[in-house]
PDB file of C-alpha atoms in Angstrom:
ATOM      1  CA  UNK A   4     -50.870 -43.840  76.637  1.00 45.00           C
ATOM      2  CA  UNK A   5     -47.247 -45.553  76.800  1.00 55.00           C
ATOM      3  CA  UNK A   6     -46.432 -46.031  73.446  1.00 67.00           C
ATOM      4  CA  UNK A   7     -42.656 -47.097  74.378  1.00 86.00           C
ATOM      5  CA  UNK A   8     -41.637 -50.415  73.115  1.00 95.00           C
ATOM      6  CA  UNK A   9     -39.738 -52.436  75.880  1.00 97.00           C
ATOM      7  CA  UNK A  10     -36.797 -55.103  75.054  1.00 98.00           C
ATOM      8  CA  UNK A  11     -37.106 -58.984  76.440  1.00 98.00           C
ATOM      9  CA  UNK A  12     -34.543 -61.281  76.622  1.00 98.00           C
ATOM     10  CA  UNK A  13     -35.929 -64.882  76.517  1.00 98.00           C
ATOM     11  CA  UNK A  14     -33.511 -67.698  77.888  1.00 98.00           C
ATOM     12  CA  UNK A  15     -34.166 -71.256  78.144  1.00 98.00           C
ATOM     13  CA  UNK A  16     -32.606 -73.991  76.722  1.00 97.00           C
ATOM     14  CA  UNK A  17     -35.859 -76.005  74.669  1.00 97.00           C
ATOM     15  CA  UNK A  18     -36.121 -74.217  71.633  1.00 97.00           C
ATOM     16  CA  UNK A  19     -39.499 -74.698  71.860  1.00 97.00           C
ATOM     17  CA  UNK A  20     -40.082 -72.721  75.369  1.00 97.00           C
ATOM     18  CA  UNK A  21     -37.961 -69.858  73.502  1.00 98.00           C
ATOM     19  CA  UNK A  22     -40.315 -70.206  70.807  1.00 98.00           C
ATOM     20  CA  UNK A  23     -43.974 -69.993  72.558  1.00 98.00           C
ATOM     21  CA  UNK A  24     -42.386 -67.287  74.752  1.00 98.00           C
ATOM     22  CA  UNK A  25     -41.432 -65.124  72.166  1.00 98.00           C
ATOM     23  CA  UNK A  26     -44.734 -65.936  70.262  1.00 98.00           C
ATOM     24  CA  UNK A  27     -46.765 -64.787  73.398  1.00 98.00           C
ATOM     25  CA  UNK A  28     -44.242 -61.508  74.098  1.00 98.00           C
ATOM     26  CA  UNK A  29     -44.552 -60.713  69.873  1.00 97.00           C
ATOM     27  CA  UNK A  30     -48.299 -60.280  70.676  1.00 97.00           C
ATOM     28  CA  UNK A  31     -48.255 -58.266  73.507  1.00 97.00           C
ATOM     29  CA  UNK A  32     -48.750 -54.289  73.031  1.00 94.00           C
ATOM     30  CA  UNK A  33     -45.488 -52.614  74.015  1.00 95.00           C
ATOM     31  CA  UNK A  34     -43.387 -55.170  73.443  1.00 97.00           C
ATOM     32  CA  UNK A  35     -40.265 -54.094  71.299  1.00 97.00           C
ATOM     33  CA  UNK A  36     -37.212 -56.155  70.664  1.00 97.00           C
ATOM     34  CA  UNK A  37     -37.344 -60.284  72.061  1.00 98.00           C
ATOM     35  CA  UNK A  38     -33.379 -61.562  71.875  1.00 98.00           C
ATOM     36  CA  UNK A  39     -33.015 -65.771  72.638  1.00 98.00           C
ATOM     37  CA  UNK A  40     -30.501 -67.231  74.014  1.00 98.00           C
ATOM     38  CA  UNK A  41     -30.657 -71.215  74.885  1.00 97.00           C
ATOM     39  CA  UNK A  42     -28.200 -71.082  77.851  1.00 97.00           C
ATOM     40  CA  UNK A  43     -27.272 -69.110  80.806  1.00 97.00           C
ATOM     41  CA  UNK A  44     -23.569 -68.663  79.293  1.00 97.00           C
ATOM     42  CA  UNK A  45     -25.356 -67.074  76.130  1.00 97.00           C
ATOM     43  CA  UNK A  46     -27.724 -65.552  78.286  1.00 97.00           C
ATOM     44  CA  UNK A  47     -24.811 -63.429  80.347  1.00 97.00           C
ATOM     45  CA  UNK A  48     -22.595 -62.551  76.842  1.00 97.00           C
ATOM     46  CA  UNK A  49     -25.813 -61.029  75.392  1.00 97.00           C
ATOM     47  CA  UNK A  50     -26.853 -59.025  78.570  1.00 97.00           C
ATOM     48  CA  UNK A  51     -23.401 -57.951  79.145  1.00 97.00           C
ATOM     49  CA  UNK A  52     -23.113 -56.572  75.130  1.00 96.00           C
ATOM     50  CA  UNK A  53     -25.761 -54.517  75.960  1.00 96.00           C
ATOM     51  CA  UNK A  54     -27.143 -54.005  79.680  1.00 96.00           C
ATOM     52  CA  UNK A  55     -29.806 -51.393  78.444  1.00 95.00           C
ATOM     53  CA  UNK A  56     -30.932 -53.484  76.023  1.00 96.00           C
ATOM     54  CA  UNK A  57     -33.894 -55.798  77.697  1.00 97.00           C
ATOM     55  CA  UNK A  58     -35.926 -54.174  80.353  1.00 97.00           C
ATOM     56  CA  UNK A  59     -37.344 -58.109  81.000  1.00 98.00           C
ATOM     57  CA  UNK A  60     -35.074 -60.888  81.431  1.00 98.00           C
ATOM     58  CA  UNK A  61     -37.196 -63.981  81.207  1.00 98.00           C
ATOM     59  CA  UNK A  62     -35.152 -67.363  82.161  1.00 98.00           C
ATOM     60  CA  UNK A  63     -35.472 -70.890  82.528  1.00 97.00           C
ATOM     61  CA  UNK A  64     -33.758 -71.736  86.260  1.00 96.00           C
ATOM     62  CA  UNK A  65     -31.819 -75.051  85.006  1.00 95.00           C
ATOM     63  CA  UNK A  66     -30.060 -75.030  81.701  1.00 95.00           C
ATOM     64  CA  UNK A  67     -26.909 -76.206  80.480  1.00 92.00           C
ATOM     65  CA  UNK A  68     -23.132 -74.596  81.461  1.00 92.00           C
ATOM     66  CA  UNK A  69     -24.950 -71.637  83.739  1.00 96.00           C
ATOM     67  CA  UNK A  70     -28.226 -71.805  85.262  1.00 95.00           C
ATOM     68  CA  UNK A  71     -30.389 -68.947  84.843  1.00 97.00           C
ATOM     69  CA  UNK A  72     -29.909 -67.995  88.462  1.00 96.00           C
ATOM     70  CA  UNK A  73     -26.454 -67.732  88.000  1.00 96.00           C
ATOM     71  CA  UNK A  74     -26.371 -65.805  85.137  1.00 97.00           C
ATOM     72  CA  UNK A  75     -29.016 -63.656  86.762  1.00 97.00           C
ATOM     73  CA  UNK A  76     -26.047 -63.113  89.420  1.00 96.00           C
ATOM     74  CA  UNK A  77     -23.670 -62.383  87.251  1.00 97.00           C
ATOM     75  CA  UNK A  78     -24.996 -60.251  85.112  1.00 97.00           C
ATOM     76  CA  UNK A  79     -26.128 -58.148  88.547  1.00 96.00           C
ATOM     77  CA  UNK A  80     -23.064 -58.152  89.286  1.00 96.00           C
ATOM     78  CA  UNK A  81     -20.923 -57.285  86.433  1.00 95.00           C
ATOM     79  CA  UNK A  82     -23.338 -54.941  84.904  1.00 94.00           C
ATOM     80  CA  UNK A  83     -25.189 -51.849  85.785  1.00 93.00           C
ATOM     81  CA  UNK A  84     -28.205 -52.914  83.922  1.00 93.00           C
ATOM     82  CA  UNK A  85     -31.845 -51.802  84.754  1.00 93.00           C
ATOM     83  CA  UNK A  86     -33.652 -55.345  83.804  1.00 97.00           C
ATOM     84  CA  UNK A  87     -36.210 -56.988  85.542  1.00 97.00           C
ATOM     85  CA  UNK A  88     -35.604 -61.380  86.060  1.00 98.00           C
ATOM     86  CA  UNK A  89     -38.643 -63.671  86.345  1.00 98.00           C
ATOM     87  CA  UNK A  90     -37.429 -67.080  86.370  1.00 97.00           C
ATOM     88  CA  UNK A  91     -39.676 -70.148  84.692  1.00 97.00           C
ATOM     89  CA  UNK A  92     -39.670 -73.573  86.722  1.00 93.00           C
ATOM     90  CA  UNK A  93     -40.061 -77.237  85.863  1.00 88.00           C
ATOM     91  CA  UNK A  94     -38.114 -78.768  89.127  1.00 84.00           C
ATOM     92  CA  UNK A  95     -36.097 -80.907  89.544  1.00 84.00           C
ATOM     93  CA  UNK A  96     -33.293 -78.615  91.452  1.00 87.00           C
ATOM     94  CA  UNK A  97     -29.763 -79.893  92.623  1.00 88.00           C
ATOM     95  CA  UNK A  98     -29.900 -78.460  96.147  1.00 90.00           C
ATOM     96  CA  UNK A  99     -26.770 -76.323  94.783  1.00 89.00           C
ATOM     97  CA  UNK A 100     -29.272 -74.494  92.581  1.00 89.00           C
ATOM     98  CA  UNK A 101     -31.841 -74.160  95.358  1.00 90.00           C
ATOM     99  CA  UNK A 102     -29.571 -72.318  97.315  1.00 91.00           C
ATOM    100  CA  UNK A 103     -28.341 -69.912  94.505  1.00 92.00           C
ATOM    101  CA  UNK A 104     -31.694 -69.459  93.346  1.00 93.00           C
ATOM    102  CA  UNK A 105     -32.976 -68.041  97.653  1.00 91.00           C
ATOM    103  CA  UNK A 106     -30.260 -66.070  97.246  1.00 93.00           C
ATOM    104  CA  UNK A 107     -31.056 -64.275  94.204  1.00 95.00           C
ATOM    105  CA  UNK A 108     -34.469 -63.607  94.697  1.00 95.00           C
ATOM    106  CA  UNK A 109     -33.526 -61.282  97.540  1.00 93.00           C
ATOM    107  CA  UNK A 110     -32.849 -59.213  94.962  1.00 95.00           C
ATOM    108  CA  UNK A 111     -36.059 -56.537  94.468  1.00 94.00           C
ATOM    109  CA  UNK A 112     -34.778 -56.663  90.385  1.00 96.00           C
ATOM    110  CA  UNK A 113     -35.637 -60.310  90.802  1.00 97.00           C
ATOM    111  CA  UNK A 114     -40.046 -60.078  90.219  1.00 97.00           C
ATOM    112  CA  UNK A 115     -40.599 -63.838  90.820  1.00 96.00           C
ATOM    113  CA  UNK A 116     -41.270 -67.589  89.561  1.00 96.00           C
ATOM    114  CA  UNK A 117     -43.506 -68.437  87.079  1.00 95.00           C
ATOM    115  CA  UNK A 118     -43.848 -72.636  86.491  1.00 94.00           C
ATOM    116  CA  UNK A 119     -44.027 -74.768  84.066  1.00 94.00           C
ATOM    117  CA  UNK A 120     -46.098 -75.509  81.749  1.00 93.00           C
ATOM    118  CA  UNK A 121     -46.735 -71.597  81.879  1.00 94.00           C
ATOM    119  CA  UNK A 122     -49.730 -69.817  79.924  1.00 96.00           C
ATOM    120  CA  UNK A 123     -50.220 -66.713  77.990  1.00 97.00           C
ATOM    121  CA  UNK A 124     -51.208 -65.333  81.033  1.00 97.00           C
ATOM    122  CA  UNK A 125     -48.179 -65.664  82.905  1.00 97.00           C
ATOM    123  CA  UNK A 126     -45.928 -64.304  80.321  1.00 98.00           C
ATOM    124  CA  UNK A 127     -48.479 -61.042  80.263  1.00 97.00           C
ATOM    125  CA  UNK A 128     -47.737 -60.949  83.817  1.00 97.00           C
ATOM    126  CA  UNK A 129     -44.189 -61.064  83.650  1.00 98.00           C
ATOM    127  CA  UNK A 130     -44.889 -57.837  81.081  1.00 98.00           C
ATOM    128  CA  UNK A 131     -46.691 -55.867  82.821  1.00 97.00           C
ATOM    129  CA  UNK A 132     -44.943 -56.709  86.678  1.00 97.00           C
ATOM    130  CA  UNK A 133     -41.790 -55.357  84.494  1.00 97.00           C
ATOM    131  CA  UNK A 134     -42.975 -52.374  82.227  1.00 97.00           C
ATOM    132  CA  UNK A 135     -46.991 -51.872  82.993  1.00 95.00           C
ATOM    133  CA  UNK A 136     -48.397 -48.818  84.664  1.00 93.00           C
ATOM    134  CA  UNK A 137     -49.161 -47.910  88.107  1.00 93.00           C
ATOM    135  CA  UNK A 138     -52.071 -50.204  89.704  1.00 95.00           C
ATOM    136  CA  UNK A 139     -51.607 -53.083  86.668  1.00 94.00           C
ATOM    137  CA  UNK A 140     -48.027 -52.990  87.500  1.00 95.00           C
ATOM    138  CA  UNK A 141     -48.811 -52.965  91.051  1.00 96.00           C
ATOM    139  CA  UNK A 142     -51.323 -55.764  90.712  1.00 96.00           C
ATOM    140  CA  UNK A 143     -49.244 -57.897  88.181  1.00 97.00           C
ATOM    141  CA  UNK A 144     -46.213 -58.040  90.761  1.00 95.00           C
ATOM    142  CA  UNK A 145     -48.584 -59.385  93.896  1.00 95.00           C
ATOM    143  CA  UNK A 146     -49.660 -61.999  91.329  1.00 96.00           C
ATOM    144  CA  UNK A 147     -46.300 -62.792  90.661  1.00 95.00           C
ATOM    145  CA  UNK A 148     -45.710 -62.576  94.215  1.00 94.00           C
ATOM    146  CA  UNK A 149     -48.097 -65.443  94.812  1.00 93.00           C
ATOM    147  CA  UNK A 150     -47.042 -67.597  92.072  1.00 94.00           C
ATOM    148  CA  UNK A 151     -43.406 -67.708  93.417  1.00 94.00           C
ATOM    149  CA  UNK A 152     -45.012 -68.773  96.836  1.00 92.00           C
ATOM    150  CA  UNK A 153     -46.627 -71.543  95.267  1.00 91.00           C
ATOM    151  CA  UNK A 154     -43.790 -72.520  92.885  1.00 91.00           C
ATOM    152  CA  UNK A 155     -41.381 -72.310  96.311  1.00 89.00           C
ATOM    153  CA  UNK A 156     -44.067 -74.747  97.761  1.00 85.00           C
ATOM    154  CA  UNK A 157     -45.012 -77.113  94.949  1.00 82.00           C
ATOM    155  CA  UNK A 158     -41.797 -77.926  93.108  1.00 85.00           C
ATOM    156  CA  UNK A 159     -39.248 -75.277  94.353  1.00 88.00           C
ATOM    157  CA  UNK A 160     -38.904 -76.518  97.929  1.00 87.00           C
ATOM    158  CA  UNK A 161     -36.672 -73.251  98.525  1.00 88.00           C
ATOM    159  CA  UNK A 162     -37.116 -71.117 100.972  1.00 86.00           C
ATOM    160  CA  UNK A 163     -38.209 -67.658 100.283  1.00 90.00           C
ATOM    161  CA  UNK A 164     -36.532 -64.656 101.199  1.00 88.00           C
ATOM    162  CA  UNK A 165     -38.608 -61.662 103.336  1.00 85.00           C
ATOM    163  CA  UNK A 166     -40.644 -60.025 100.507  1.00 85.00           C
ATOM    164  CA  UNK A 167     -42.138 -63.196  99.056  1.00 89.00           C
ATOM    165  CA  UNK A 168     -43.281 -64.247 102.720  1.00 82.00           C
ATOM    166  CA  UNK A 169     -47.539 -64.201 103.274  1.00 74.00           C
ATOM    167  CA  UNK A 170     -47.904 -61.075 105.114  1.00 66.00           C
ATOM    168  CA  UNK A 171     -49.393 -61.590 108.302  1.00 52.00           C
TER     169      UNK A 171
END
């Protein structure tokens, strides 16, 4: 049984999103430390502080001064951190952010899109696509899989880079 606690980072820039996240992540088994930060510039000084310390980076795409994808792309770059990025989605992208946000999710640290309004569920599947065992991680990450092909689809209108594709 994993009884290792596992660090989030929670970034969006409604108080209240950071506030039902971290509700949902404080209930979920495993779940150590959540940090909040309410924008991408925050977001980057925190991660950069410490790269070990989140395993999960969860992020709103589109908040003020850096959007979560590029703060995702910075902190890849500039760091030699370990943590896992699943975005959260409303719409509404410039098609500046669109293109930033295709590029990043190229990158395998990069687990998917969950959208807006999200549920309990989708935070457990961030968890577990991040930090669960074997088949549930397995199993979690296809899910997440498909709900980035949907949000891509729906209110994304990005296209998706070779791993995300339906496989044939």
């Amino acid at each position: 049984m994993d009884t290792e606690k596992h660090g989030v980072m929670v970034a969006d820039d409604e108080r209240l999103n950071r506030f039902v996240v971290s509700r949902i992540l404080g209930g979920i088994s495993g779940c150590g430390e959540i940090g909040l930060s309410g924008d991408g510039i925050q977001l980057l000084e925190q991660i950069v502080a410490d790269p070990d310390k989140y395993g999960l980076i969860i992020t709103d795409i589109m908040m003020p001064g850096m959007t979560g994808p590029e703060a995702a792309k910075e902190i890849f770059q500039s760091t030699r951190t370990n943590a896992c990025v699943v975005f959260m989605s409303g719409g509404g992208l410039r098609e500046s952010d669109r293109r930033i946000l295709s590029e990043i999710l190229s990158d395998e640290r990069v687990l998917g899109v969950i959208e807006k309004p999200f549920s309990k569920e989708d935070i457990g599947r961030a968890f577990q696509a991040a930090f669960g065992q074997d088949s549930e991680r397995e199993t979690a990450c296809q899910e997440l899989i498909s709900a980035t092909r949907a949000a891509a689809k729906d209110v994304l209108q990005i296209e998706l880079p070779g791993r995300f594709q339906a496989q044939a």
